[in-house]
Protein backbone atom coordinates (compact mmCIF):
# COMPACT_ATOMS: atom_id res chain seq x y z
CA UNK A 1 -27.29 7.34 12.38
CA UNK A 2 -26.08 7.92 15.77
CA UNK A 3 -24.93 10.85 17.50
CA UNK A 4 -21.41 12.10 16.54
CA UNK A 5 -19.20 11.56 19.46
CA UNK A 6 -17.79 14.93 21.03
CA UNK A 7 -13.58 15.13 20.10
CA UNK A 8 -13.57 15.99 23.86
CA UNK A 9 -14.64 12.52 24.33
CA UNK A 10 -12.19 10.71 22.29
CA UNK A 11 -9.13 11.06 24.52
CA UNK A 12 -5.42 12.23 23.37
CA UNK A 13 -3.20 9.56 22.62
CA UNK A 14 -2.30 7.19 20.02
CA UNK A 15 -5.76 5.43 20.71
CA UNK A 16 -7.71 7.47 22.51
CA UNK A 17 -7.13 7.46 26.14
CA UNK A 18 -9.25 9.11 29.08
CA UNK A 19 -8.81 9.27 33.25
CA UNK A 20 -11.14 6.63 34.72
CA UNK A 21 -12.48 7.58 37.89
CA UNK A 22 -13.97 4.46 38.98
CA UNK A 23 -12.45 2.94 42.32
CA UNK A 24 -9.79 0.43 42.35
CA UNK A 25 -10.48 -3.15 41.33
CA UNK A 26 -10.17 -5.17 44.02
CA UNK A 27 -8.43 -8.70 43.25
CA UNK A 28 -11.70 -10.82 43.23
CA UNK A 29 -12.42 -8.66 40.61
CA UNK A 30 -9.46 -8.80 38.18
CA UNK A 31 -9.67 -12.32 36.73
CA UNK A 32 -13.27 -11.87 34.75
CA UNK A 33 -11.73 -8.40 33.77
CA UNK A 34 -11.55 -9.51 29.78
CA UNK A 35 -15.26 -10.33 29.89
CA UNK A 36 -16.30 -7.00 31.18
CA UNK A 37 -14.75 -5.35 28.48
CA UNK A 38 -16.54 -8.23 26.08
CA UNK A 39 -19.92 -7.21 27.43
CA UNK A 40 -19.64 -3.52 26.89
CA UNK A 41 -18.94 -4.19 22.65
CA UNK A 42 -21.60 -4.61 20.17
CA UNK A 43 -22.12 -7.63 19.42
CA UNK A 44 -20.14 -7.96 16.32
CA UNK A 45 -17.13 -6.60 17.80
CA UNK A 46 -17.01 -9.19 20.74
CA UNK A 47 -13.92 -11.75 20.91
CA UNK A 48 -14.55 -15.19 22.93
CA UNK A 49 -14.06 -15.03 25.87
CA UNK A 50 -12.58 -18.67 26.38
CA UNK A 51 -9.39 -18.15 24.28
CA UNK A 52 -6.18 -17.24 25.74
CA UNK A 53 -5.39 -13.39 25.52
CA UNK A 54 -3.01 -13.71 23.29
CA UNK A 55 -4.67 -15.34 20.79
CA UNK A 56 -7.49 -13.95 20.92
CA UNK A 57 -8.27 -11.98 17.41
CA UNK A 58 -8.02 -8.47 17.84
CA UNK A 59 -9.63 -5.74 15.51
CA UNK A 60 -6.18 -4.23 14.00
CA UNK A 61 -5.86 -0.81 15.91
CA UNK A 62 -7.44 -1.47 19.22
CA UNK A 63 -5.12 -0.28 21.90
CA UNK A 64 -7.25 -2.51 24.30
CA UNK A 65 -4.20 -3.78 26.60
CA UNK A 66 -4.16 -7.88 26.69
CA UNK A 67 -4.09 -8.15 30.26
CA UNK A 68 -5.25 -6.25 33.49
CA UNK A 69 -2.73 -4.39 35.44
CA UNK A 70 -1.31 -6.63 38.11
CA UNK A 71 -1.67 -4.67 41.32
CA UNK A 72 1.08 -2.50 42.66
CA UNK A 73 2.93 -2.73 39.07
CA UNK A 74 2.55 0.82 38.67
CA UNK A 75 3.19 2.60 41.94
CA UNK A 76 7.02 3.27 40.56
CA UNK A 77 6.53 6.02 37.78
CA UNK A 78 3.27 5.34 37.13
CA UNK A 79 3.07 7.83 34.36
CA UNK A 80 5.53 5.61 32.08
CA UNK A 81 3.10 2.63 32.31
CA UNK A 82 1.63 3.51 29.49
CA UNK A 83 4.54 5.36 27.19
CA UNK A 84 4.57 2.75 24.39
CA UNK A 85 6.71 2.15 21.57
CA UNK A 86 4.27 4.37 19.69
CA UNK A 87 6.03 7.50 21.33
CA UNK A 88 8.88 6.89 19.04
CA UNK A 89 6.51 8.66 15.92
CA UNK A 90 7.09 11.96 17.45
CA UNK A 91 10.86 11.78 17.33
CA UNK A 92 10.73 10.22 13.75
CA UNK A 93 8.38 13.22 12.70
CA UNK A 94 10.60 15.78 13.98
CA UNK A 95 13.71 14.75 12.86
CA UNK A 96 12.40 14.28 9.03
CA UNK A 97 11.40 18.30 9.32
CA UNK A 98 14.83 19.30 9.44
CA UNK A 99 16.17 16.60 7.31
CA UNK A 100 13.75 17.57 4.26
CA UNK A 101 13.71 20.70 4.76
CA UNK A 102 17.49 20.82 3.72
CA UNK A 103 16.68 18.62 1.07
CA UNK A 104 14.55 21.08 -0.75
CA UNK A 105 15.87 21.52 -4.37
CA UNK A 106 15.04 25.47 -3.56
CA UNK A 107 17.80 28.15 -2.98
CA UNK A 108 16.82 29.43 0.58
CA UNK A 109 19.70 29.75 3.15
CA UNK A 110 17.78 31.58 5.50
CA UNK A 111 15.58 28.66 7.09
CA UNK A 112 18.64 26.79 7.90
CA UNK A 113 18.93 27.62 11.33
CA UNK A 114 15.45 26.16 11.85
CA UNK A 115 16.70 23.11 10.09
CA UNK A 116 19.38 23.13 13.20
CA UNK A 117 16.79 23.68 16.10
CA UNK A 118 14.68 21.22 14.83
CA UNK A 119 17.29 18.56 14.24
CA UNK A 120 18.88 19.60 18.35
CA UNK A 121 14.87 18.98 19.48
CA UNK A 122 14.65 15.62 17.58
CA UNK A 123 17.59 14.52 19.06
CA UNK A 124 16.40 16.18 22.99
CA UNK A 125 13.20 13.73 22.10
CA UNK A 126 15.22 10.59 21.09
CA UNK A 127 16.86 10.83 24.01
CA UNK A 128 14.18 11.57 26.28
CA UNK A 129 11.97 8.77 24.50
CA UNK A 130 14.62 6.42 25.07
CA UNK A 131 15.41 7.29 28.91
CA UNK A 132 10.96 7.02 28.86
CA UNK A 133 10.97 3.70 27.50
CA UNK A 134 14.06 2.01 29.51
CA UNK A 135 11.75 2.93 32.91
CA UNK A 136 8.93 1.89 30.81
CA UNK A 137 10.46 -1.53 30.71
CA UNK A 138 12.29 -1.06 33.64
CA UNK A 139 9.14 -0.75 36.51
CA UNK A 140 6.73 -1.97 34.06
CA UNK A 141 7.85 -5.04 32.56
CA UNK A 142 4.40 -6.45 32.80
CA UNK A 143 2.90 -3.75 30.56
CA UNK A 144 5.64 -4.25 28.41
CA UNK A 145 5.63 -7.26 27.59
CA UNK A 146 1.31 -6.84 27.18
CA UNK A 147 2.57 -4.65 24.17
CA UNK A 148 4.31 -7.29 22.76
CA UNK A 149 1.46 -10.13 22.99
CA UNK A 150 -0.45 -6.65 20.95
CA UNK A 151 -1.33 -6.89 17.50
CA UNK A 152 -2.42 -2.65 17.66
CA UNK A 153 0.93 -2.05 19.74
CA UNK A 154 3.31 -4.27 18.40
CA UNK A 155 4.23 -2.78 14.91
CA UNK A 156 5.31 0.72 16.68
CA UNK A 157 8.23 -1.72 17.92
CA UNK A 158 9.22 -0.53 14.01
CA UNK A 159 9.69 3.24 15.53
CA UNK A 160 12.14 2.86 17.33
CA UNK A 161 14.24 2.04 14.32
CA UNK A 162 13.16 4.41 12.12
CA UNK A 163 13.72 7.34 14.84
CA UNK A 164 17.40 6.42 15.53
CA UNK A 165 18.16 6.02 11.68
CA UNK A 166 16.29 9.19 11.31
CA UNK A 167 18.04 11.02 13.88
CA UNK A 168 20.96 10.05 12.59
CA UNK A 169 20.74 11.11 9.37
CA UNK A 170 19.74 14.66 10.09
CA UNK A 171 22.58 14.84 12.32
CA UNK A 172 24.88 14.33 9.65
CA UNK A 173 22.77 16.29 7.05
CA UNK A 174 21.98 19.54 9.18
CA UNK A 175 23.25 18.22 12.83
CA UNK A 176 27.22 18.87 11.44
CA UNK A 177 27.08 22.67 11.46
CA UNK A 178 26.75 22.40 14.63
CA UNK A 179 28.84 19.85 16.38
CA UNK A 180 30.83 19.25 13.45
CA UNK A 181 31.61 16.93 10.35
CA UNK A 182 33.79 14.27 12.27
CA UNK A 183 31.23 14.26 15.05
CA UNK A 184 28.40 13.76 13.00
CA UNK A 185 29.52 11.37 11.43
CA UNK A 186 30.29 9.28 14.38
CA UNK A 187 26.87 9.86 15.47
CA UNK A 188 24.92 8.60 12.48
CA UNK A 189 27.25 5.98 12.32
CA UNK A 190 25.99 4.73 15.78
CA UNK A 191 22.74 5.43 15.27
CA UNK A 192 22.71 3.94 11.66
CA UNK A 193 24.05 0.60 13.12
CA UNK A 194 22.22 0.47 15.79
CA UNK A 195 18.51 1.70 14.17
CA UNK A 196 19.10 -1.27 11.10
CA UNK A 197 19.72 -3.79 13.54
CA UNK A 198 16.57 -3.45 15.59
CA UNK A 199 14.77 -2.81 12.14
CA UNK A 200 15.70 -6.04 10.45
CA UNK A 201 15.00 -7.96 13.54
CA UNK A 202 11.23 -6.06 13.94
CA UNK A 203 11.02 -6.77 10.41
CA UNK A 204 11.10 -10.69 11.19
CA UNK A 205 9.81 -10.53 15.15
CA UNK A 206 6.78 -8.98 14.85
CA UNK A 207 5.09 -10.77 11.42
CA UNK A 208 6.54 -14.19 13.70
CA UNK A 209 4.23 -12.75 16.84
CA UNK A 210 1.18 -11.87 14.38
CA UNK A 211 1.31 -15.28 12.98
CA UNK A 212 2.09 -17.64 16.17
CA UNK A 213 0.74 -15.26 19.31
CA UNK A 214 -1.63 -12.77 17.86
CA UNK A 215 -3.35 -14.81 15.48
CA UNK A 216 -5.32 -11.49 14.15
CA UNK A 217 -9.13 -12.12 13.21
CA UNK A 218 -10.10 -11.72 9.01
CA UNK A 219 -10.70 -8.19 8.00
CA UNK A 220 -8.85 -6.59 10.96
CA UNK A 221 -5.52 -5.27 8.75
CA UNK A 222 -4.34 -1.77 9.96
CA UNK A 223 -1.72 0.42 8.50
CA UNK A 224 -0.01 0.21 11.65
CA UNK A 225 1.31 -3.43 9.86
CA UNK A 226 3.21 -1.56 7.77
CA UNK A 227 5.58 0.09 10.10
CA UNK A 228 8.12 -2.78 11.19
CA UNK A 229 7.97 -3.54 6.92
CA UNK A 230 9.07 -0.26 6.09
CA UNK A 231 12.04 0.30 8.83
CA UNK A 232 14.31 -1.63 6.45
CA UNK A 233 13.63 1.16 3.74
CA UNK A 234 14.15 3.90 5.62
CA UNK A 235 18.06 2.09 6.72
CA UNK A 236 18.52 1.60 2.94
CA UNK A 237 17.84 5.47 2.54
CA UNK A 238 20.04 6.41 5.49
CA UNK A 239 22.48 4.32 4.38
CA UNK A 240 22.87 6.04 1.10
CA UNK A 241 24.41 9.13 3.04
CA UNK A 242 27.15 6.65 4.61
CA UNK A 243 28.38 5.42 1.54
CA UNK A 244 30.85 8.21 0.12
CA UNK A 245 32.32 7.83 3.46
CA UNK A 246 33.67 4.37 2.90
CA UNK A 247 37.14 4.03 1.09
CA UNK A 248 36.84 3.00 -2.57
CA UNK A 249 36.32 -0.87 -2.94
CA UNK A 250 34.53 -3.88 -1.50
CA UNK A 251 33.19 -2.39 1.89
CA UNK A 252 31.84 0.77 -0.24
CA UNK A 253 29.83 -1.27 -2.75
CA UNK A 254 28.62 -3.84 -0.17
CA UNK A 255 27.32 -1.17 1.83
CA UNK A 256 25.33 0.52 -1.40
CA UNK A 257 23.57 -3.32 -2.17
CA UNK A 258 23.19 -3.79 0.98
CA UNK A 259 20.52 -1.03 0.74
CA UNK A 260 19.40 -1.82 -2.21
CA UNK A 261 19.24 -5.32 -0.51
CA UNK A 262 16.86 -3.65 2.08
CA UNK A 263 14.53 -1.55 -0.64
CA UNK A 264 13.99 -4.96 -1.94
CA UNK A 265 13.00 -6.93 1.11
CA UNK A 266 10.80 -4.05 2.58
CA UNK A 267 9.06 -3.42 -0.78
CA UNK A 268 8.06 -6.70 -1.41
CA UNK A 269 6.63 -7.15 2.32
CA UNK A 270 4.82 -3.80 1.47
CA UNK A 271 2.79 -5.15 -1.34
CA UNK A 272 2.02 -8.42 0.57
CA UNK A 273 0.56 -5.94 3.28
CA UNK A 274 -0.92 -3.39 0.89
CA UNK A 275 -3.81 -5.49 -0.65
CA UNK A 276 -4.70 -6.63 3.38
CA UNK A 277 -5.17 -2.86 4.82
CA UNK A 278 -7.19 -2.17 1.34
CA UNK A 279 -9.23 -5.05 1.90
CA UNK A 280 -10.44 -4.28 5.40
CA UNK A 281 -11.57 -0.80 4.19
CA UNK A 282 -13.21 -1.90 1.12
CA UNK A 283 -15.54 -4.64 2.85
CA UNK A 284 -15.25 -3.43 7.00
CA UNK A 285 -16.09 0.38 6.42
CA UNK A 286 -13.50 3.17 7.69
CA UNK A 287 -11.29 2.88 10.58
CA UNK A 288 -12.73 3.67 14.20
CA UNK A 289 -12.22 7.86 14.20
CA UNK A 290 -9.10 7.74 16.17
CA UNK A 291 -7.15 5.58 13.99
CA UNK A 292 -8.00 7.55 10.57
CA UNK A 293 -5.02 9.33 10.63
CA UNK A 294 -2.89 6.00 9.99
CA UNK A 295 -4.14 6.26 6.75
CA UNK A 296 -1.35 8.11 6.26
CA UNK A 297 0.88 5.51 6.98
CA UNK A 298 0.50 4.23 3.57
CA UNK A 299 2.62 6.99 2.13
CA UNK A 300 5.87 5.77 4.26
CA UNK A 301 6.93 3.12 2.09
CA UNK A 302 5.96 5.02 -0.94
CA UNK A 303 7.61 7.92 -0.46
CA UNK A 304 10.92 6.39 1.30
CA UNK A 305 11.66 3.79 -1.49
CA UNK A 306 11.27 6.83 -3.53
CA UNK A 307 13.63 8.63 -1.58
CA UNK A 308 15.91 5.15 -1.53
CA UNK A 309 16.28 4.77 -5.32
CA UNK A 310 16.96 8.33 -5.54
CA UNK A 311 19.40 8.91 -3.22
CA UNK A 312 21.05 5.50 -3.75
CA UNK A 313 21.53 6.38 -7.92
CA UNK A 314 23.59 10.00 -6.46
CA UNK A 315 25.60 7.66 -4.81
CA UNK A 316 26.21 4.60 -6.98
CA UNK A 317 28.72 6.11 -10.04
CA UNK A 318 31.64 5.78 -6.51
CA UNK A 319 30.85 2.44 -5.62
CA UNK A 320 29.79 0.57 -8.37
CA UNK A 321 30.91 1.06 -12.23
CA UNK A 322 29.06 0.87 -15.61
CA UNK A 323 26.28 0.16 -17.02
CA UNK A 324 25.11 -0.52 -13.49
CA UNK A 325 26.21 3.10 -12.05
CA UNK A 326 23.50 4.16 -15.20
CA UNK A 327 21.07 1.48 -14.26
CA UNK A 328 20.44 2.50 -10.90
CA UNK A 329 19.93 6.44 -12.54
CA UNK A 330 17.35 5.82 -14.69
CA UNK A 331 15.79 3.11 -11.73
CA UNK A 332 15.69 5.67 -9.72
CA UNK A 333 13.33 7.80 -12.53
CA UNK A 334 11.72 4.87 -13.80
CA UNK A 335 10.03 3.34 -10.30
CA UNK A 336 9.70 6.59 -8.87
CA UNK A 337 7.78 8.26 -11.17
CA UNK A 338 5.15 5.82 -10.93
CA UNK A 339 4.93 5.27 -7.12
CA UNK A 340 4.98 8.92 -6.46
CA UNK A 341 1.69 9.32 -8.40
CA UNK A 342 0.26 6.59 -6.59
CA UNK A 343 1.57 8.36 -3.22
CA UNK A 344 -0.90 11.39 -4.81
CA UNK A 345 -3.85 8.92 -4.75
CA UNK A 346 -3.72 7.32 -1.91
CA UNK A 347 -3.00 11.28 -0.65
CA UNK A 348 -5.74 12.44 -1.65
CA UNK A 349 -7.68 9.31 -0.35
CA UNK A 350 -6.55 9.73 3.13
CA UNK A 351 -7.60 13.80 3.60
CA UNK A 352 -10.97 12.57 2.59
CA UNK A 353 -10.73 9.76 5.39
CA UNK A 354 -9.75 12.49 7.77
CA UNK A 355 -12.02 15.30 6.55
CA UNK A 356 -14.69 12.93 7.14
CA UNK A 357 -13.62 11.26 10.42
CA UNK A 358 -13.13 15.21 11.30
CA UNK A 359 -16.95 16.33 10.82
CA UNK A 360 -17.77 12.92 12.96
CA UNK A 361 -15.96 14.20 15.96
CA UNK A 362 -12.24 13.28 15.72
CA UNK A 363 -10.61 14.99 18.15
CA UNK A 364 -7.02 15.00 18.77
CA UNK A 365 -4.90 11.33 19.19
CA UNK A 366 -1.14 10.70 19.31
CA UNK A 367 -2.13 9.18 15.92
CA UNK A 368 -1.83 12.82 14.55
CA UNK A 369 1.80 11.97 14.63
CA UNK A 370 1.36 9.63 11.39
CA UNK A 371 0.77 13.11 9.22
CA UNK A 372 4.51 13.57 9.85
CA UNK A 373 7.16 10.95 9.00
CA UNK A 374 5.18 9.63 5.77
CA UNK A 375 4.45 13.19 4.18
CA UNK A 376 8.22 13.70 4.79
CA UNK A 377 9.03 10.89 2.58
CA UNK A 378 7.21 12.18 -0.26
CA UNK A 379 8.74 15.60 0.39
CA UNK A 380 12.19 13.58 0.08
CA UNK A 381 11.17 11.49 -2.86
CA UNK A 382 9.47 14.52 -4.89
CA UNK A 383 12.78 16.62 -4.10
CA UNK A 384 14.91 13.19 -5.39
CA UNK A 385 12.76 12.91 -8.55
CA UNK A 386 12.99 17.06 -9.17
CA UNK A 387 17.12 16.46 -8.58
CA UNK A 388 17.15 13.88 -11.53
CA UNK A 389 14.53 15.05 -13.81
CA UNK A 390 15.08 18.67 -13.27
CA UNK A 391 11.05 19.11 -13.75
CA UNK A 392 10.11 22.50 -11.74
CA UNK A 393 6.75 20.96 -10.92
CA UNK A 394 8.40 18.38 -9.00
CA UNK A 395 10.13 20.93 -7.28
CA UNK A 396 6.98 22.81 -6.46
CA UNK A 397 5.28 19.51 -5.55
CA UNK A 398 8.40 18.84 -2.65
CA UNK A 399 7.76 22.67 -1.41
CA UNK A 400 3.84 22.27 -1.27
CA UNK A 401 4.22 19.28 0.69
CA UNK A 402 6.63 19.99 2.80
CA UNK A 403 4.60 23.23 3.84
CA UNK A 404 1.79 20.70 4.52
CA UNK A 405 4.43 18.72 6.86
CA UNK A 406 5.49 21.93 8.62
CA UNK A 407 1.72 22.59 9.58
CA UNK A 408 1.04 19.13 10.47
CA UNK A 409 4.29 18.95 12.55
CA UNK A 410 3.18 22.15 14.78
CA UNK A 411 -0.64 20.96 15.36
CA UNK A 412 0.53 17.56 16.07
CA UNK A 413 3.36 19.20 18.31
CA UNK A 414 1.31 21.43 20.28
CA UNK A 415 -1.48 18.71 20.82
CA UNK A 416 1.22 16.39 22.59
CA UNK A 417 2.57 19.13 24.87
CA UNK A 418 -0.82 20.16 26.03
CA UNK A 419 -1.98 15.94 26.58
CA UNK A 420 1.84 16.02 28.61
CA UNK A 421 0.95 18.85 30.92
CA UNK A 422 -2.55 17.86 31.44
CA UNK A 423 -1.60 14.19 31.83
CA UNK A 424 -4.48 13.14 29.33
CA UNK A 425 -1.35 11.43 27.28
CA UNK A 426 -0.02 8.84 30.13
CA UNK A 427 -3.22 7.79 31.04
CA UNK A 428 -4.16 4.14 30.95
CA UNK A 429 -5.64 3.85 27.55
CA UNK A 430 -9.53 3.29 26.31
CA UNK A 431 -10.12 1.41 23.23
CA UNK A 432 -11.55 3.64 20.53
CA UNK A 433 -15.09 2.71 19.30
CA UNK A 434 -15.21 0.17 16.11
CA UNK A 435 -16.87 1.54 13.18
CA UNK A 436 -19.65 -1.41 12.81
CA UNK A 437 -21.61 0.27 10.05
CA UNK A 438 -21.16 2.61 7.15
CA UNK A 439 -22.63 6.18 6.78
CA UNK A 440 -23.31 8.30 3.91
């Protein structure tokens, strides 16, 4: 064994990232760029070096960008050349603290003023995110459209539907004691519109790039995959919240199968995905340290289709009559019962990824973001189950994990202001280092 690297070393954003302080490339230089980077991986890790960069197969969660920066593309706003689609976690993660958090099935007024200043910052970081990633594409088309041709960057394309939706919802679940019922509404309705349509087209877009442009190498599955699959579920939960505000009739039962249409179509893609990401950690080893905490990742689908069933059954005796109004009820008990105890497991399996990647040197990475969102869906599914079965351990089981959220929210939080201020978080990124062998 090696020495563990230092966390110091492993840079601060959603791959790790460091300054480079080497002198500018000059342009004889940039062309046999891709085979410098070749030369300095082990040997098993190299790519040819003949194949066009974007189909070249990439190891699933390398944020290695495709192409070398073309000179003078960043001297406007250089410091959103490298804000990726990614970014979009930290909005998702903070919105889904106020959102289940006023979910609990607990009596406890007092927090909800947190609940309020949590949903007004989610909604300060949408819109700063969004204003980020317009300049992003704006002066740095270039880069942009690198992320694209990206089999690691790609899938957070999936973000930015799940943080409008998400946004959205919490400003109609907490956001309305503040700028009012009519007003939230209008807002989620926006958002809720605009959120599913990006999400079903990710949903389709970005398994069409990985199969014509990225052409991924055997054995390289990440979680990341999983985020443009799971967008669709977290619209179908949304969605649930928008259905007693249709009139009685066609529109307000359309709307409820829609969802059910899209817990359908982004559960199924979920267990195509599932057995891939499994796969690659049974026979490659763990993920490079950086990317451990995607492990998490996992629990998104679980816990939101949870949540979807759940909150879909409260709202199906309006829109739809018997014996399907029933159906969907005991659905909602009958799947989610069984997928919130594998959401345990593959919990459990995932703190042991990170306590170990931890005591190897993991330091801090945007990544961190990825112990948000999903633990919030199981926070939202436990509390659905605990609504239905009125079981007081599933109650305690939504409070335990939402305190875990809560902690994970503020260490993640406070990393990413500190990489902001000390610019360690727009710097041009450094692919993490593979994990070629395992340890004991």
């Amino acid at each position: 064994m090696g020495r563990r690297p230092h966390a110091k070393n492993r840079g601060m954003a959603i791959f790790p990232q460091t300054r480079s302080t080497a002198p500018p490339t000059r342009p004889a230089e940039t062309a046999p760029a891709a085979d410098r980077r070749t030369a300095d991986r082990p040997t098993a890790d190299r790519r040819p070096a003949d194949r066009p960069a974007e189909s070249r197969p990439a190891e699933a969660g390398s944020a290695e960008p495709p192409s070398a920066e073309a000179p003078g593309a960043s001297v406007r706003l250089p410091s959103l050349r490298h804000i990726g689609p990614n970014w979009y976690a930290c909005v998702m993660g903070t919105a889904i603290v106020a959102s289940a958090g006023a979910g609990l099935p607990v009596d406890a007024p007092g927090p909800r003023a947190a609940f309020v200043l949590v949903w007004a910052l989610s909604a300060v970081l949408l819109l700063a995110v969004l204003a980020a990633r317009a300049g992003h594409w704006l002066h740095h088309r270039d880069q942009a459209r690198a992320h694209l041709l990206d089999p690691a960057v790609a899938p957070f394309y999936g973000c930015l539907s799940m943080a409008l939706t998400a946004v959205g919802g919490a400003t109609l679940t907490v956001g309305a004691d503040v700028v009012g019922a009519r007003a939230a509404l209008a807002a989620d309705v926006v958002l809720y519109v605009a959120g599913t349509l990006v999400g079903l087209v990710a949903a389709v877009a970005v398994p069409y790039l990985m199969v014509v442009r990225h052409r991924p190498a055997p054995g390289t599955a990440s979680p990341v995959w999983l985020l443009p699959l799971v967008a669709p579920m977290v619209s179908a939960t949304q969605g649930a919240l928008l259905v007693p505000h249709l009139a009685p009739g066609q529109g307000r039962e359309a709307l409820l199968l829609a969802c059910y249409a899209m817990f359908g179509l982004s559960l199924l893609a979920t267990l195509v995905m599932l057995p891939l990401v499994f796969a690659r950690l049974v026979h490659h080893g763990p993920l490079p340290l950086a990317l451990t905490p995607t492990l998490f990742l996992v629990l998104g689908p679980l816990g939101q289709s949870t949540t979807a069933v759940n909150q879909l059954a409260d709202v199906a005796p309006g829109a739809v009559g018997d014996p399907y109004a029933a159906a969907f009820g005991a659905f909602a008990v009958l799947y989610g019962v069984p997928v919130m105890g594998f959401a345990l497991l593959w919990l459990a399996l995932a703190i042991a990824m990170v306590v170990r990647a931890a005591r190897n040197g993991m330091g801090f990475a945007m990544t961190w973001w990825a112990f948000t969102f999903p633990v919030g869906t199981c926070v939202t599914g436990a509390a659905g189950l605990a609504r239905h079965t009125g079981l007081s351990a599933l109650t305690w089981l939504s409070v335990a994990l939402y305190v875990f959220l809560v902690v994970a929210w503020a260490a993640a939080g406070a990393h990413t202001v500190r990489g902001l201020v000390s610019g360690a978080l727009t710097a041009a990124p450094v692919p993490p280092r593979p994990a070629t062998a395992r340890t004991t």
